[in-house]
Amino acid sequence: MSVSSPDSPTIHSNDNSHKPIGTLSLLLVILSAIVIALYTPDIISESKVIDALDIVQQQNNFINGQSTQEIVEDTLMQSIDILQHLDEPEISGLIQTGILLVYRLVFFIWIWRSASNAIRHASGKVDFTRAQSVYYFFIPFINLWKPYMCVKRIWNLSKNSEISRMKTGSLFILAWWAAEIASQTASIRDFQFALKINSMADPSIHIIKNYYMNMYISDLLLITSILFTLGLIYGIYSSQKKWIMSGRSAFRLHEEKRLYLLSNDKKES
């Protein structure tokens, strides 16, 4: 049974046809805050190491006169400190990776649920499925644009099913996806650089500096992409909440009316 009108999308009699994403959205916000809190100290630390390496390079380029021995010794000590830091077991890194994986998992569940709601809310056929909105992220080459297209459709369907193909929020979704691509690319490059530097017995100061620069950029882009994702979550959640609550209210009114009519029929009979 369903109730519909020309000015509103179909309201299903099954009260569970649209599943709220409020709990998942809140969990994502909490996980986002944790990830940002874990990575921000790293960004500060990496910035300081890069500054220190700049000083070391300057000292290497300015060795002369009676201070030569002092500069060489100072440079050697700073290099040893940095190399020891590279060899330290990164327990905090494992924690960061674990939290980030949980964040990604919850995000994909959130995308699945949001896509499911948006598709059910649509007044006509849609050109993607809730499964596609998730697994497109994992298919090489296709994952360069298809996830963006799916999320854009989810955004627009959530805002208004009748204008789902218009450019509502297009610039924001494009900025979010650009940040995601940049973050993922920097993360892969960071991983490759880490493998390279760990395989070297005696990396130069220049290589170590590039390594920290890569980490610094990767972490900055990660936080940027998370901030855009928070905007995405708020935009879709706030829109879906409005019509889910509106649909439930209409459903309750419909049921009250139906029960009222049934009770009157019984009295008359």
Short mmCIF file of C-alpha atoms in Angstrom, two decimals:
data_model
loop_
_atom_site.label_atom_id
_atom_site.label_comp_id
_atom_site.label_asym_id
_atom_site.label_seq_id
_atom_site.Cartn_x
_atom_site.Cartn_y
_atom_site.Cartn_z
CA MET A 1 0.00 0.00 0.00
CA SER A 2 1.29 3.49 -0.76
CA VAL A 3 0.11 7.05 -0.60
CA SER A 4 1.29 9.55 -3.18
CA SER A 5 0.51 12.99 -4.49
CA PRO A 6 1.69 14.97 -7.50
CA ASP A 7 3.82 17.20 -5.27
CA SER A 8 5.63 14.51 -3.29
CA PRO A 9 7.46 11.25 -3.90
CA THR A 10 5.74 7.95 -3.15
CA ILE A 11 5.41 7.16 0.53
CA HIS A 12 5.76 3.43 1.15
CA SER A 13 3.57 1.76 3.71
CA ASN A 14 6.59 -0.15 4.96
CA ASP A 15 8.00 2.14 7.61
CA ASN A 16 11.47 0.58 7.17
CA SER A 17 11.69 1.29 3.42
CA HIS A 18 14.04 4.21 4.17
CA LYS A 19 16.68 3.58 6.84
CA PRO A 20 18.04 6.64 8.67
CA ILE A 21 21.78 7.23 8.39
CA GLY A 22 22.06 9.36 11.52
CA THR A 23 23.94 6.78 13.62
CA LEU A 24 26.39 6.01 10.82
CA SER A 25 26.87 9.72 10.16
CA LEU A 26 27.63 10.39 13.84
CA LEU A 27 30.06 7.47 13.93
CA LEU A 28 31.84 8.84 10.86
CA VAL A 29 32.12 12.28 12.47
CA ILE A 30 33.66 10.71 15.61
CA LEU A 31 36.09 8.59 13.56
CA SER A 32 37.00 11.64 11.46
CA ALA A 33 37.82 13.60 14.61
CA ILE A 34 39.99 10.71 15.87
CA VAL A 35 41.87 10.42 12.56
CA ILE A 36 42.51 14.18 12.46
CA ALA A 37 43.66 14.14 16.11
CA LEU A 38 46.07 11.26 15.38
CA TYR A 39 47.55 12.71 12.19
CA THR A 40 47.87 16.38 13.20
CA PRO A 41 50.82 15.77 15.60
CA ASP A 42 52.54 13.85 12.78
CA ILE A 43 52.15 16.80 10.43
CA ILE A 44 53.72 19.09 13.04
CA SER A 45 56.54 16.61 13.70
CA GLU A 46 57.22 16.07 9.99
CA SER A 47 57.36 19.83 9.46
CA LYS A 48 59.99 20.15 12.21
CA VAL A 49 62.06 17.29 10.76
CA ILE A 50 61.95 18.92 7.31
CA ASP A 51 63.17 22.20 8.84
CA ALA A 52 65.97 20.33 10.64
CA LEU A 53 66.99 18.61 7.42
CA ASP A 54 67.09 21.99 5.68
CA ILE A 55 69.55 23.18 8.35
CA VAL A 56 71.63 20.03 7.89
CA GLN A 57 71.78 20.61 4.13
CA GLN A 58 72.74 24.25 4.66
CA GLN A 59 75.52 23.18 7.00
CA ASN A 60 76.77 20.68 4.45
CA ASN A 61 76.89 23.47 1.88
CA PHE A 62 78.66 25.90 4.23
CA ILE A 63 81.68 24.05 5.57
CA ASN A 64 84.73 26.26 5.82
CA GLY A 65 87.45 27.61 8.11
CA GLN A 66 87.98 26.55 11.74
CA SER A 67 84.32 25.66 12.26
CA THR A 68 84.53 22.79 9.75
CA GLN A 69 85.02 20.06 12.39
CA GLU A 70 82.18 21.37 14.56
CA ILE A 71 79.77 21.58 11.62
CA VAL A 72 80.64 18.07 10.45
CA GLU A 73 80.11 16.66 13.95
CA ASP A 74 76.83 18.55 14.40
CA THR A 75 75.61 17.42 10.98
CA LEU A 76 76.55 13.83 11.76
CA MET A 77 74.65 13.88 15.08
CA GLN A 78 71.49 15.30 13.46
CA SER A 79 71.68 12.69 10.70
CA ILE A 80 72.03 9.89 13.27
CA ASP A 81 69.00 11.19 15.22
CA ILE A 82 66.88 11.27 12.07
CA LEU A 83 67.99 7.79 10.95
CA GLN A 84 67.23 6.40 14.42
CA HIS A 85 63.77 7.92 14.17
CA LEU A 86 63.27 6.11 10.86
CA ASP A 87 64.18 2.77 12.47
CA GLU A 88 61.87 3.15 15.49
CA PRO A 89 58.93 0.69 15.62
CA GLU A 90 55.87 2.73 14.68
CA ILE A 91 53.22 1.47 17.08
CA SER A 92 51.38 4.76 16.64
CA GLY A 93 51.50 4.18 12.89
CA LEU A 94 49.73 0.83 13.31
CA ILE A 95 47.05 2.49 15.46
CA GLN A 96 46.59 5.21 12.83
CA THR A 97 46.28 2.64 10.06
CA GLY A 98 43.76 0.61 12.09
CA ILE A 99 41.56 3.62 12.83
CA LEU A 100 41.78 4.73 9.20
CA LEU A 101 40.67 1.29 7.99
CA VAL A 102 37.68 1.37 10.35
CA TYR A 103 36.85 4.87 9.10
CA ARG A 104 36.94 3.66 5.47
CA LEU A 105 34.79 0.62 6.27
CA VAL A 106 32.13 2.72 8.01
CA PHE A 107 32.23 5.21 5.13
CA PHE A 108 31.47 2.46 2.59
CA ILE A 109 28.58 1.19 4.75
CA TRP A 110 27.31 4.78 4.94
CA ILE A 111 27.56 5.11 1.13
CA TRP A 112 25.61 1.83 0.72
CA ARG A 113 22.84 2.99 3.07
CA SER A 114 22.69 6.50 1.56
CA ALA A 115 22.49 5.08 -1.98
CA SER A 116 19.75 2.67 -0.93
CA ASN A 117 17.66 5.51 0.52
CA ALA A 118 18.28 7.79 -2.46
CA ILE A 119 17.28 5.10 -4.98
CA ARG A 120 14.07 4.32 -3.09
CA HIS A 121 13.29 8.02 -2.87
CA ALA A 122 13.71 8.55 -6.62
CA SER A 123 10.52 8.94 -8.62
CA GLY A 124 11.95 7.20 -11.70
CA LYS A 125 14.70 4.83 -12.76
CA VAL A 126 18.27 5.50 -11.67
CA ASP A 127 21.47 4.62 -13.52
CA PHE A 128 23.34 2.93 -10.65
CA THR A 129 22.78 0.43 -7.83
CA ARG A 130 23.74 0.63 -4.17
CA ALA A 131 26.29 -2.15 -4.75
CA GLN A 132 27.89 -0.21 -7.60
CA SER A 133 28.18 2.87 -5.39
CA VAL A 134 30.59 0.86 -3.22
CA TYR A 135 32.45 -1.60 -5.44
CA TYR A 136 33.28 1.07 -8.06
CA PHE A 137 35.80 2.35 -5.50
CA PHE A 138 37.82 -0.86 -5.87
CA ILE A 139 37.92 -1.37 -9.66
CA PRO A 140 41.12 0.02 -11.24
CA PHE A 141 40.66 2.86 -13.75
CA ILE A 142 36.87 2.81 -13.28
CA ASN A 143 37.49 4.06 -9.73
CA LEU A 144 38.86 7.29 -11.19
CA TRP A 145 35.40 8.64 -12.08
CA LYS A 146 32.57 6.18 -11.37
CA PRO A 147 32.50 6.67 -7.57
CA TYR A 148 32.30 10.43 -8.18
CA MET A 149 29.33 9.93 -10.53
CA CYS A 150 27.52 7.69 -8.02
CA VAL A 151 28.08 10.04 -5.07
CA LYS A 152 26.96 12.99 -7.18
CA ARG A 153 23.72 11.13 -8.02
CA ILE A 154 23.19 10.22 -4.34
CA TRP A 155 23.67 13.89 -3.40
CA ASN A 156 21.24 15.14 -6.03
CA LEU A 157 18.64 12.43 -5.41
CA SER A 158 18.80 13.23 -1.70
CA LYS A 159 18.31 16.94 -2.37
CA ASN A 160 15.41 16.52 -4.79
CA SER A 161 14.53 13.42 -6.82
CA GLU A 162 12.86 15.51 -9.51
CA ILE A 163 16.00 17.49 -10.35
CA SER A 164 18.53 14.70 -9.80
CA ARG A 165 20.33 15.36 -13.08
CA MET A 166 20.85 19.05 -12.45
CA LYS A 167 24.15 20.45 -11.21
CA THR A 168 23.13 20.71 -7.57
CA GLY A 169 26.27 20.59 -5.48
CA SER A 170 28.41 19.64 -8.50
CA LEU A 171 31.32 21.91 -7.59
CA PHE A 172 31.42 20.67 -4.00
CA ILE A 173 31.26 16.99 -5.04
CA LEU A 174 33.98 17.64 -7.63
CA ALA A 175 36.19 19.29 -4.99
CA TRP A 176 35.56 16.36 -2.62
CA TRP A 177 36.53 13.85 -5.30
CA ALA A 178 39.64 15.82 -6.31
CA ALA A 179 40.74 15.78 -2.65
CA GLU A 180 40.08 12.02 -2.47
CA ILE A 181 42.09 11.28 -5.61
CA ALA A 182 44.96 13.51 -4.48
CA SER A 183 44.98 11.88 -1.03
CA GLN A 184 44.98 8.33 -2.40
CA THR A 185 47.71 9.16 -4.93
CA ALA A 186 49.91 10.76 -2.26
CA SER A 187 49.32 7.78 0.04
CA ILE A 188 50.46 5.30 -2.64
CA ARG A 189 53.53 7.42 -3.40
CA ASP A 190 54.30 7.66 0.32
CA PHE A 191 54.13 3.86 0.66
CA GLN A 192 56.41 3.34 -2.36
CA PHE A 193 58.92 5.86 -1.00
CA ALA A 194 58.90 4.13 2.40
CA LEU A 195 59.74 0.79 0.77
CA LYS A 196 62.54 2.44 -1.20
CA ILE A 197 64.15 4.20 1.76
CA ASN A 198 63.91 1.14 4.03
CA SER A 199 65.79 -0.89 1.42
CA MET A 200 68.70 1.59 1.44
CA ALA A 201 71.59 1.02 3.84
CA ASP A 202 72.70 4.65 3.99
CA PRO A 203 70.13 7.07 2.53
CA SER A 204 71.34 10.59 1.89
CA ILE A 205 69.93 13.62 3.69
CA HIS A 206 68.29 14.67 0.42
CA ILE A 207 66.42 11.34 0.13
CA ILE A 208 65.37 11.43 3.78
CA LYS A 209 64.06 14.96 3.31
CA ASN A 210 62.02 13.87 0.27
CA TYR A 211 60.65 10.99 2.32
CA TYR A 212 59.42 13.30 5.07
CA MET A 213 58.11 15.77 2.51
CA ASN A 214 56.04 12.98 0.96
CA MET A 215 54.63 12.00 4.36
CA TYR A 216 53.86 15.63 5.16
CA ILE A 217 51.95 16.17 1.90
CA SER A 218 50.16 12.81 2.22
CA ASP A 219 48.94 13.56 5.76
CA LEU A 220 47.82 17.09 4.81
CA LEU A 221 45.83 15.75 1.85
CA LEU A 222 44.28 13.03 4.03
CA ILE A 223 42.94 15.59 6.50
CA THR A 224 41.72 17.79 3.63
CA SER A 225 39.80 14.88 2.10
CA ILE A 226 38.28 14.01 5.49
CA LEU A 227 37.08 17.60 5.95
CA PHE A 228 35.41 17.51 2.53
CA THR A 229 33.89 14.13 3.42
CA LEU A 230 32.37 15.67 6.56
CA GLY A 231 30.68 18.25 4.34
CA LEU A 232 29.42 15.45 2.10
CA ILE A 233 28.04 13.54 5.09
CA TYR A 234 26.24 16.60 6.44
CA GLY A 235 24.73 17.51 3.06
CA ILE A 236 23.33 14.03 2.33
CA TYR A 237 22.31 13.27 5.92
CA SER A 238 20.44 16.55 6.44
CA SER A 239 18.55 16.14 3.15
CA GLN A 240 17.61 12.51 3.71
CA LYS A 241 16.56 13.18 7.29
CA LYS A 242 13.98 15.73 6.11
CA TRP A 243 12.13 13.48 3.71
CA ILE A 244 12.52 10.33 5.82
CA MET A 245 10.89 12.09 8.78
CA SER A 246 8.30 13.66 6.48
CA GLY A 247 7.51 10.26 4.97
CA ARG A 248 7.12 8.66 8.39
CA SER A 249 4.78 11.44 9.51
CA ALA A 250 2.67 10.99 6.37
CA PHE A 251 2.66 7.23 6.91
CA ARG A 252 1.45 7.64 10.50
CA LEU A 253 -1.32 10.01 9.39
CA HIS A 254 -2.32 7.57 6.69
CA GLU A 255 -2.45 4.68 9.19
CA GLU A 256 -4.45 6.74 11.70
CA LYS A 257 -6.95 7.62 8.98
CA ARG A 258 -7.19 3.98 7.87
CA LEU A 259 -7.76 2.75 11.45
CA TYR A 260 -10.35 5.49 12.03
CA LEU A 261 -12.30 4.43 8.93
CA LEU A 262 -12.10 0.77 9.96
CA SER A 263 -13.44 1.54 13.42
CA ASN A 264 -16.34 3.53 11.92
CA ASP A 265 -17.15 0.63 9.58
CA LYS A 266 -17.27 -1.77 12.54
CA LYS A 267 -19.58 0.56 14.48
CA GLU A 268 -21.96 0.88 11.55
CA SER A 269 -22.04 -2.86 11.03
#
